[in-house]
Structures are given as structure tokens and as C-alpha cells.
XYZ file of C-alpha atoms in Angstrom:
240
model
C 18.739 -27.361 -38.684
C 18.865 -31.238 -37.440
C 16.996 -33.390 -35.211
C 20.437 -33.314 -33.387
C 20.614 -29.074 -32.563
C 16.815 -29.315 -31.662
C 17.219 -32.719 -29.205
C 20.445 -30.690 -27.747
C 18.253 -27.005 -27.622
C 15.425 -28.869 -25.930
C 17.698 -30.843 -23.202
C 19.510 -27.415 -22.493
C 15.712 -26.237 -21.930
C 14.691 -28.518 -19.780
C 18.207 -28.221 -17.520
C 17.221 -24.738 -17.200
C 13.852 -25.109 -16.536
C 14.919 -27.637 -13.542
C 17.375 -25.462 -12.147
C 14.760 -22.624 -11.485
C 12.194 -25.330 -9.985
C 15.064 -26.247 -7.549
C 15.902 -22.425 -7.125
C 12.581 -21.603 -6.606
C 12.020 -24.242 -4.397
C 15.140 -23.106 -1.960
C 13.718 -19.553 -2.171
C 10.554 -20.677 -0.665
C 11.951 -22.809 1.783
C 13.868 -19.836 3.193
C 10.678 -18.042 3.810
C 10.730 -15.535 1.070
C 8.644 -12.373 2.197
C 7.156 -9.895 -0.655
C 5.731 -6.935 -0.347
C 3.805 -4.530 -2.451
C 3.931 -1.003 -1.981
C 0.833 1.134 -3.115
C 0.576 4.997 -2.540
C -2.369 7.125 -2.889
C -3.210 11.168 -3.116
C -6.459 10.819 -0.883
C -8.997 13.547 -1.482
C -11.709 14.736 0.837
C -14.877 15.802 0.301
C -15.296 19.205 0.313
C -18.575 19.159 2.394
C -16.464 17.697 5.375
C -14.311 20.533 5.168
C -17.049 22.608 5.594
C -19.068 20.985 8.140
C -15.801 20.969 10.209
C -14.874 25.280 9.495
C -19.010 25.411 11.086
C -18.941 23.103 14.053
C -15.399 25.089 15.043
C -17.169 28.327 14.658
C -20.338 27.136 17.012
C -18.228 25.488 19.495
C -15.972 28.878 20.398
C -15.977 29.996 23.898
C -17.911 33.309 23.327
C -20.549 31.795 21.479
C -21.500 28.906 23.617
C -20.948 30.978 26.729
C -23.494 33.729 25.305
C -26.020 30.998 24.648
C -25.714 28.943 27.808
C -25.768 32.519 29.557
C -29.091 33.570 27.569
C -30.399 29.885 28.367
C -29.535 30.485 32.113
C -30.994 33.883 32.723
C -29.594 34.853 35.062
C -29.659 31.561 37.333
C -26.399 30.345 36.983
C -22.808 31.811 38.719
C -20.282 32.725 36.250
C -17.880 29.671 37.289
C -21.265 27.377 36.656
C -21.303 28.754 33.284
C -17.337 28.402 32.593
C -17.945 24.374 33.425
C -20.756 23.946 31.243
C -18.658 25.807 28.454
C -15.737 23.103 28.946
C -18.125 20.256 28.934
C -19.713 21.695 25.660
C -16.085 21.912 24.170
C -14.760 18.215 25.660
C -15.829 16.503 23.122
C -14.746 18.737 20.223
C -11.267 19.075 21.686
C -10.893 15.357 22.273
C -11.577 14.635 18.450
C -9.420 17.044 17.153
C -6.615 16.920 19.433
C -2.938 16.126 17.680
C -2.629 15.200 15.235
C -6.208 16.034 13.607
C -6.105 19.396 14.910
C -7.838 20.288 10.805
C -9.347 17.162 10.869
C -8.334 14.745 7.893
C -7.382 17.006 5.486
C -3.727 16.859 6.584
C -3.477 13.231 5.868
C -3.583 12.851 2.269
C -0.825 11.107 1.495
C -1.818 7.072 1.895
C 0.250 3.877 1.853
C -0.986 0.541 1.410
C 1.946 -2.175 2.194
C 0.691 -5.713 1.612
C 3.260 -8.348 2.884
C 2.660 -12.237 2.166
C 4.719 -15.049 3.301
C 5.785 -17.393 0.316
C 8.213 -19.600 2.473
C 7.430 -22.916 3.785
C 8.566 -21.499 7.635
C 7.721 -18.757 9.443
C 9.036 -14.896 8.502
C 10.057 -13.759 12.156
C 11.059 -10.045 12.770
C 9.265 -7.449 10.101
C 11.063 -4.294 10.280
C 9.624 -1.291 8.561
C 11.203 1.894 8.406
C 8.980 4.914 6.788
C 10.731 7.965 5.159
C 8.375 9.741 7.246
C 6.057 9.426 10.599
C 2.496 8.651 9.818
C -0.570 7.329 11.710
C -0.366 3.083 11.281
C -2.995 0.575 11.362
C -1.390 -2.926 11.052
C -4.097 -5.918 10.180
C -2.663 -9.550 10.770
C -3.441 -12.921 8.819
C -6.544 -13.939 11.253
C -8.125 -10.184 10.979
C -6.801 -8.540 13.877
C -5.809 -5.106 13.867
C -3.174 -2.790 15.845
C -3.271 0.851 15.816
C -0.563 2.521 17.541
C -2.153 6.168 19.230
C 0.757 8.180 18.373
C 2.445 8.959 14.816
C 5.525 6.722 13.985
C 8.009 5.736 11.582
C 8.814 2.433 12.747
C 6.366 -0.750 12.216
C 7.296 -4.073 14.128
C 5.465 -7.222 13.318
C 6.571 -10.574 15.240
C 5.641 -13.300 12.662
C 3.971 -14.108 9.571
C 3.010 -17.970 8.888
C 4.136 -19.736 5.912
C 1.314 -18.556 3.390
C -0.104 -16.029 5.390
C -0.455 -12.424 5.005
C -0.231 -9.275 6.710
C -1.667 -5.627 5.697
C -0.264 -2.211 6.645
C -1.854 1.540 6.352
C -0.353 4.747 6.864
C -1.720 8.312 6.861
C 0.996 10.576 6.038
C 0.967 14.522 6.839
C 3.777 15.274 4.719
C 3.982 15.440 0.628
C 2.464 13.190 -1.495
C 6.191 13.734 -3.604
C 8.022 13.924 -0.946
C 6.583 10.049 0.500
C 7.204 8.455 -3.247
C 10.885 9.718 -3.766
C 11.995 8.806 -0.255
C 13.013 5.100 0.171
C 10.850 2.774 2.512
C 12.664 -0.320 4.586
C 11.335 -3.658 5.001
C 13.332 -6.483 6.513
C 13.345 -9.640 8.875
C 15.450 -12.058 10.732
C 16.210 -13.936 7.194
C 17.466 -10.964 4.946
C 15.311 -8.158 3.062
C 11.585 -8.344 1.615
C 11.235 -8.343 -1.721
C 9.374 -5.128 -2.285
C 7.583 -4.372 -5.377
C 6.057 -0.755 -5.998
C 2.537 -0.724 -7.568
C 1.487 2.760 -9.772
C -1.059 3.207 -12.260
C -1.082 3.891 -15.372
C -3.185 4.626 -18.496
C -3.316 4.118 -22.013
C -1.330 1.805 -23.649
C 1.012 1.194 -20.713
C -2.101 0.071 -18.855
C -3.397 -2.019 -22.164
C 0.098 -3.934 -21.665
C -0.644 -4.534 -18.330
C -4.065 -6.126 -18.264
C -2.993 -8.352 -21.367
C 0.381 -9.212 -20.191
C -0.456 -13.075 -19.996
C -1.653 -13.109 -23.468
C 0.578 -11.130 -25.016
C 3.529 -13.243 -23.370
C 1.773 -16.338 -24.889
C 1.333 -14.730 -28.256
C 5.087 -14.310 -28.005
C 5.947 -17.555 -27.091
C 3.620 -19.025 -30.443
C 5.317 -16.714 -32.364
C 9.065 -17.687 -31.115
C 7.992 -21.179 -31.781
C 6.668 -20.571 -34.935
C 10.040 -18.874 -36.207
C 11.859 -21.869 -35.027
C 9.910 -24.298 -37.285
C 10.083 -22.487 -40.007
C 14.379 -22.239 -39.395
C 14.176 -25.983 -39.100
C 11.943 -26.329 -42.653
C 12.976 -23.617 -44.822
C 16.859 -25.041 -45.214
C 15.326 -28.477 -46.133
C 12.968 -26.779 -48.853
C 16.256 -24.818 -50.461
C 18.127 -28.058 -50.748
C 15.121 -30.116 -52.137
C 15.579 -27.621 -55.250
């Protein structure tokens, strides 16, 4: 191998290496928008469960009629009793109207969408679609949150500032399976988000993953270090 190959491997290098920068650079100025997409199995625990099963048995009409009745003795009309009954139950009814009629046990399917703004303008016009409805909180750049009342499938968000960075959670009431292996949409005015799904993994997989940097630097030593001996080992064989 001559000085000549390695000048001309080097120059063809640093071409490349130019070409991303400008690429790169024209990505970002279009406003590139990535997202990560992280799902969850949430469990509960099981004392909630049961502290919900007890106040739903204490908070039955014949129950808390019986008591305000043996409370009463007597003093109270029967329609005096019914109101008292309601106002017992208001509450109660209130928190576990739709769509928490079991409380939070039929939410246990989570998504976590983080969205950041690479671009050196302004991502306009975030369109989500969900496979699915689910209950939404949406958290802007400066902290702010939005959180729609009803279930929905559809997530708008106006703008997100060149570096800045937007969080959304849903609760789903569907499969955890049936979330994953349906397809999730995220566009805006320029084109489609680049959307990156995060899972986790154990083992060795997950060994690969924390030491991804180093291992990709090892690699790069060790490329390097085959090269130079390509170069060398020719010039030894003819030296003999």
C-alpha cells in the first residue's frame, strides 16, 4: 500500500465527512422534529384496588341510607334522608364517573412521546394520531400543561421552538399488545417526525447498549489498526 492509495482514501474521507456536515446542516435548517416513543405495562398497587372494592361497598344507597336513618331517629322525612344520601354519594360519583368508573386499573397501558425540535426554525402543526383513544396530558417547552377532559385519539400542538421540547402522556384502556403493534402518526407542516421507538432490554442486548460508545471506538482502533498493518506488512515481505 502507498502514500498515494492512503492520501487518495483519506481525501475521499474527508469529502464524505463534509457532505454529511452540509447534509446535516440542511436537515436542521428545515426544522427536523424527532420523537421517541416509550410504552409501559403500568401496574397498580393492589391495596388501591382494595381500598376502592371498600369505599364502593360503604358508599351504596342502602347502607348510607340505614345509617343516616339510625343517626336521624326518627327526625328526619324520608325525602330529607334521600338528599343527604345523594350528597354522601356526590363526591364518589364525581371521581369515578367515565372513564374511571374502576378507578385506574383500566389504564394500564402508558405512552410516553417525547418530541424535540432540532431545526434552526420553528416546527408548526404537530399532528398525532393514536391507534387508540386514551386520556392525554400534553406538557410544553416552558412547563405548561394541557389536559383534554375527554378520551381522544388526536393530539394537536401549534409550535415547537427551534431547540425546544415538548412531552406527551397517554393512558390507554385498551391492550398493552394491542397499543405496540398498532402504528402511531406524528407529522407537521414540514413533512413527518422522525420517530424512534424506545424498549428495554436485558442481558447482553442491554450490555451493548450502555457500552455502545466504547465499543464503537474500540472498533474504530481496531479498523485503524488493520489498516497499518496492510500498509507495513507488504513492505516487510519485500525487504526479504
Amino acid at each position: 500500500m502507498s502514500w498515494e492509495k492512503v492520501g487518495k482514501a483519506l481525501a475521499g474521507v474527508l469529502v464524505v465527512a463534509v457532505a454529511a456536515v452540509s447534509l446535516h446542516a440542511l436537515w436542521r435548517d428545515a426544522g427536523r422534529l424527532q420523537a421517541s416513543l416509550s410504552y409501559e405495562y403500568l401496574t397498580y398497587p393492589s391495596q388501591f384496588s382494595e381500598r376502592i372494592s371498600q369505599a364502593n361497598d360503604q358508599l351504596k344507597y342502602e347502607r348510607l341510607q340505614a345509617g343516616i336513618e339510625a343517626i336521624a331517629q326518627g327526625a328526619l322525612a324520608r325525602e330529607q334522608v334521600e338528599r343527604l344520601v345523594g350528597l354522601a354519594q356526590a363526591p364518589y360519583m364525581q371521581l369515578f364517573a367515565k372513564p374511571f368508573e374502576a378507578g385506574l386499573v383500566d389504564h394500564r397501558t402508558g405512552l410516553v412521546i417525547s418530541l424535540h425540535n432540532h431545526g434552526d426554525t420553528p416546527v408548526k402543526d404537530v399532528h398525532i394520531r393514536l391507534p387508540v383513544k386514551g386520556l392525554v396530558q400534553v406538557r410544553d417547552d416552558a412547563g405548561n400543561d394541557t389536559i383534554p377532559d375527554d378520551a381522544t385519539n388526536l393530539i394537536d400542538i401549534p409550535a415547537i421552538a427551534p431547540g425546544a421540547s415538548s412531552k406527551v402522556w397517554v393512558y390507554f384502556d385498551a391492550d398493552y399488545s394491542q397499543v405496540r403493534q398498532a402504528g402511531i402518526s406524528i407529522v407537521h407542516a414540514d413533512g413527518a417526525a422522525d420517530v424512534q421507538v424506545m424498549r428495554q432490554v436485558e442481558g447482553f442486548q442491554a450490555w451493548v447498549a450502555r457500552y455502545a460508545q466504547v465499543l464503537v471506538g474500540l472498533l474504530g482502533v481496531s479498523l485503524l489498526a488493520l489498516l497499518l498493518l496492510a500498509w507495513r506488512w507488504p513492505g516487510r515481505r519485500a525487504a526479504r
